[in-house]
Amino acid sequence: MTGTSRRESGQATPLYITAVVGLLFLALVFFAFGQADVTRNGAQSAADAAALAAARESRDQFEDEFLANILTPGYLDDIFGGDFIGRVYGCNAASHYATRNEAELLGCDPTADGRWAFTVKVRSKESMGTSIIEGTDEKHAETTATAVVEPLCTFEAAEQDDNPDDGGDGDAGEGNAGPVSPGELVCDGGRWDIDPGNLDLLPDMSDLFTVRLAED
């Protein structure tokens, strides 16, 4: 090997080492950010699950109130006409689902924007992990999610008989008439006549109301 070749080889070695060190550093940086993204994504999944659980719990527990008031005039118009905000507390299940997804529930509250919805905030149980990024070993991912309850059906009120036929005897049948059906529920799965004597035949709450994550 000539002197020139030896000199060129000696000059190339530090450059090679520098390049390898630089690549290793970049790899560590990408790994650190990737680890942080995994933690954040896990926290977001936990928040989504907790929010959906809160909304479902509120919807399902609303059934007793719904059946108790279903014959009240105007009640179904409000519920299926978009003017109803459910007020049944639904945050008991949120903590359970956050825990199942390796997160801690920091808050769960009904929204105050006119929707039947719940917003939750969670924090990951695991930290971002030890890395070259200072402070990540003690930093936990925090994120929020909102889930809403929305009607799947519409209500069609029954036609009112303005000229009832009493058969010529104003006293005939007086006091024998039972509650009258307020109308029908029209859903994707069909039409259901609201029979006051058979309210147990109405669709389940999951057929009447959907639960979804809010996009905003």
PDB file of C-alpha atoms in Angstrom, residues 21-112:
ATOM      1  CA  VAL A  21     -22.474   7.408  15.343  1.00  0.00           C
ATOM      2  CA  GLY A  22     -24.808   9.835  13.586  1.00  0.00           C
ATOM      3  CA  LEU A  23     -26.943   7.017  12.229  1.00  0.00           C
ATOM      4  CA  LEU A  24     -27.124   5.370  15.638  1.00  0.00           C
ATOM      5  CA  PHE A  25     -28.168   8.677  17.182  1.00  0.00           C
ATOM      6  CA  LEU A  26     -30.913   9.124  14.590  1.00  0.00           C
ATOM      7  CA  ALA A  27     -32.063   5.557  15.198  1.00  0.00           C
ATOM      8  CA  LEU A  28     -32.300   6.259  18.933  1.00  0.00           C
ATOM      9  CA  VAL A  29     -34.258   9.454  18.258  1.00  0.00           C
ATOM     10  CA  PHE A  30     -36.712   7.647  15.998  1.00  0.00           C
ATOM     11  CA  PHE A  31     -37.038   4.859  18.552  1.00  0.00           C
ATOM     12  CA  ALA A  32     -37.737   7.369  21.331  1.00  0.00           C
ATOM     13  CA  PHE A  33     -40.430   9.140  19.321  1.00  0.00           C
ATOM     14  CA  GLY A  34     -41.864   5.807  18.214  1.00  0.00           C
ATOM     15  CA  GLN A  35     -42.076   4.669  21.814  1.00  0.00           C
ATOM     16  CA  ALA A  36     -43.807   7.923  22.744  1.00  0.00           C
ATOM     17  CA  ASP A  37     -46.284   7.467  19.876  1.00  0.00           C
ATOM     18  CA  VAL A  38     -47.102   3.961  21.045  1.00  0.00           C
ATOM     19  CA  THR A  39     -47.793   5.283  24.538  1.00  0.00           C
ATOM     20  CA  ARG A  40     -49.964   8.114  23.203  1.00  0.00           C
ATOM     21  CA  ASN A  41     -51.883   5.756  20.932  1.00  0.00           C
ATOM     22  CA  GLY A  42     -52.500   3.424  23.849  1.00  0.00           C
ATOM     23  CA  ALA A  43     -53.787   6.312  25.945  1.00  0.00           C
ATOM     24  CA  GLN A  44     -56.071   7.429  23.105  1.00  0.00           C
ATOM     25  CA  SER A  45     -57.497   3.925  22.804  1.00  0.00           C
ATOM     26  CA  ALA A  46     -58.173   3.950  26.536  1.00  0.00           C
ATOM     27  CA  ALA A  47     -59.886   7.341  26.300  1.00  0.00           C
ATOM     28  CA  ASP A  48     -62.032   6.186  23.386  1.00  0.00           C
ATOM     29  CA  ALA A  49     -63.099   3.032  25.232  1.00  0.00           C
ATOM     30  CA  ALA A  50     -63.893   4.980  28.415  1.00  0.00           C
ATOM     31  CA  ALA A  51     -65.948   7.608  26.567  1.00  0.00           C
ATOM     32  CA  LEU A  52     -67.942   4.972  24.692  1.00  0.00           C
ATOM     33  CA  ALA A  53     -68.558   3.099  27.948  1.00  0.00           C
ATOM     34  CA  ALA A  54     -69.892   6.255  29.611  1.00  0.00           C
ATOM     35  CA  ALA A  55     -72.255   6.984  26.734  1.00  0.00           C
ATOM     36  CA  ARG A  56     -73.499   3.391  26.574  1.00  0.00           C
ATOM     37  CA  GLU A  57     -74.090   3.297  30.315  1.00  0.00           C
ATOM     38  CA  SER A  58     -76.104   6.507  30.180  1.00  0.00           C
ATOM     39  CA  ARG A  59     -78.140   5.245  27.223  1.00  0.00           C
ATOM     40  CA  ASP A  60     -78.899   1.851  28.771  1.00  0.00           C
ATOM     41  CA  GLN A  61     -79.854   3.281  32.160  1.00  0.00           C
ATOM     42  CA  PHE A  62     -82.146   5.763  30.444  1.00  0.00           C
ATOM     43  CA  GLU A  63     -84.590   2.932  29.660  1.00  0.00           C
ATOM     44  CA  ASP A  64     -86.572   3.181  32.922  1.00  0.00           C
ATOM     45  CA  GLU A  65     -87.122   6.932  32.495  1.00  0.00           C
ATOM     46  CA  PHE A  66     -87.991   6.436  28.835  1.00  0.00           C
ATOM     47  CA  LEU A  67     -90.692   3.842  29.506  1.00  0.00           C
ATOM     48  CA  ALA A  68     -92.104   5.797  32.447  1.00  0.00           C
ATOM     49  CA  ASN A  69     -92.673   8.897  30.314  1.00  0.00           C
ATOM     50  CA  ILE A  70     -93.329   7.444  26.873  1.00  0.00           C
ATOM     51  CA  LEU A  71     -97.066   8.246  27.007  1.00  0.00           C
ATOM     52  CA  THR A  72     -96.530  11.844  28.137  1.00  0.00           C
ATOM     53  CA  PRO A  73     -97.675  14.230  25.372  1.00  0.00           C
ATOM     54  CA  GLY A  74     -94.723  15.807  23.561  1.00  0.00           C
ATOM     55  CA  TYR A  75     -92.141  13.577  25.267  1.00  0.00           C
ATOM     56  CA  LEU A  76     -91.280  11.496  22.210  1.00  0.00           C
ATOM     57  CA  ASP A  77     -91.217  14.577  19.985  1.00  0.00           C
ATOM     58  CA  ASP A  78     -88.473  16.043  22.169  1.00  0.00           C
ATOM     59  CA  ILE A  79     -86.439  12.843  22.337  1.00  0.00           C
ATOM     60  CA  PHE A  80     -86.483  11.919  18.662  1.00  0.00           C
ATOM     61  CA  GLY A  81     -86.740  15.455  17.352  1.00  0.00           C
ATOM     62  CA  GLY A  82     -83.244  16.433  18.401  1.00  0.00           C
ATOM     63  CA  ASP A  83     -84.211  18.566  21.412  1.00  0.00           C
ATOM     64  CA  PHE A  84     -83.357  16.021  24.089  1.00  0.00           C
ATOM     65  CA  ILE A  85     -80.258  15.826  26.255  1.00  0.00           C
ATOM     66  CA  GLY A  86     -79.987  12.698  28.376  1.00  0.00           C
ATOM     67  CA  ARG A  87     -79.076  13.433  31.959  1.00  0.00           C
ATOM     68  CA  VAL A  88     -78.487   9.915  33.235  1.00  0.00           C
ATOM     69  CA  TYR A  89     -74.984   9.759  34.733  1.00  0.00           C
ATOM     70  CA  GLY A  90     -72.808   7.388  32.754  1.00  0.00           C
ATOM     71  CA  CYS A  91     -69.296   7.654  34.149  1.00  0.00           C
ATOM     72  CA  ASN A  92     -69.254   4.639  36.446  1.00  0.00           C
ATOM     73  CA  ALA A  93     -68.164   2.341  33.619  1.00  0.00           C
ATOM     74  CA  ALA A  94     -65.577   4.766  32.262  1.00  0.00           C
ATOM     75  CA  SER A  95     -62.988   4.085  34.965  1.00  0.00           C
ATOM     76  CA  HIS A  96     -63.250   0.324  34.438  1.00  0.00           C
ATOM     77  CA  TYR A  97     -62.583   0.585  30.713  1.00  0.00           C
ATOM     78  CA  ALA A  98     -59.737   3.027  31.189  1.00  0.00           C
ATOM     79  CA  THR A  99     -58.084   0.610  33.638  1.00  0.00           C
ATOM     80  CA  ARG A 100     -58.549  -2.307  31.250  1.00  0.00           C
ATOM     81  CA  ASN A 101     -56.597  -0.318  28.686  1.00  0.00           C
ATOM     82  CA  GLU A 102     -53.689   0.496  31.004  1.00  0.00           C
ATOM     83  CA  ALA A 103     -54.741   4.052  31.796  1.00  0.00           C
ATOM     84  CA  GLU A 104     -56.034   6.098  34.713  1.00  0.00           C
ATOM     85  CA  LEU A 105     -59.274   8.049  34.436  1.00  0.00           C
ATOM     86  CA  LEU A 106     -58.639  11.707  35.259  1.00  0.00           C
ATOM     87  CA  GLY A 107     -62.105  13.051  34.512  1.00  0.00           C
ATOM     88  CA  CYS A 108     -65.489  12.200  33.038  1.00  0.00           C
ATOM     89  CA  ASP A 109     -68.244  14.756  32.553  1.00  0.00           C
ATOM     90  CA  PRO A 110     -71.341  15.354  30.419  1.00  0.00           C
ATOM     91  CA  THR A 111     -70.679  17.897  27.711  1.00  0.00           C
ATOM     92  CA  ALA A 112     -72.233  21.341  28.004  1.00  0.00           C
TER      93      ALA A 112
END
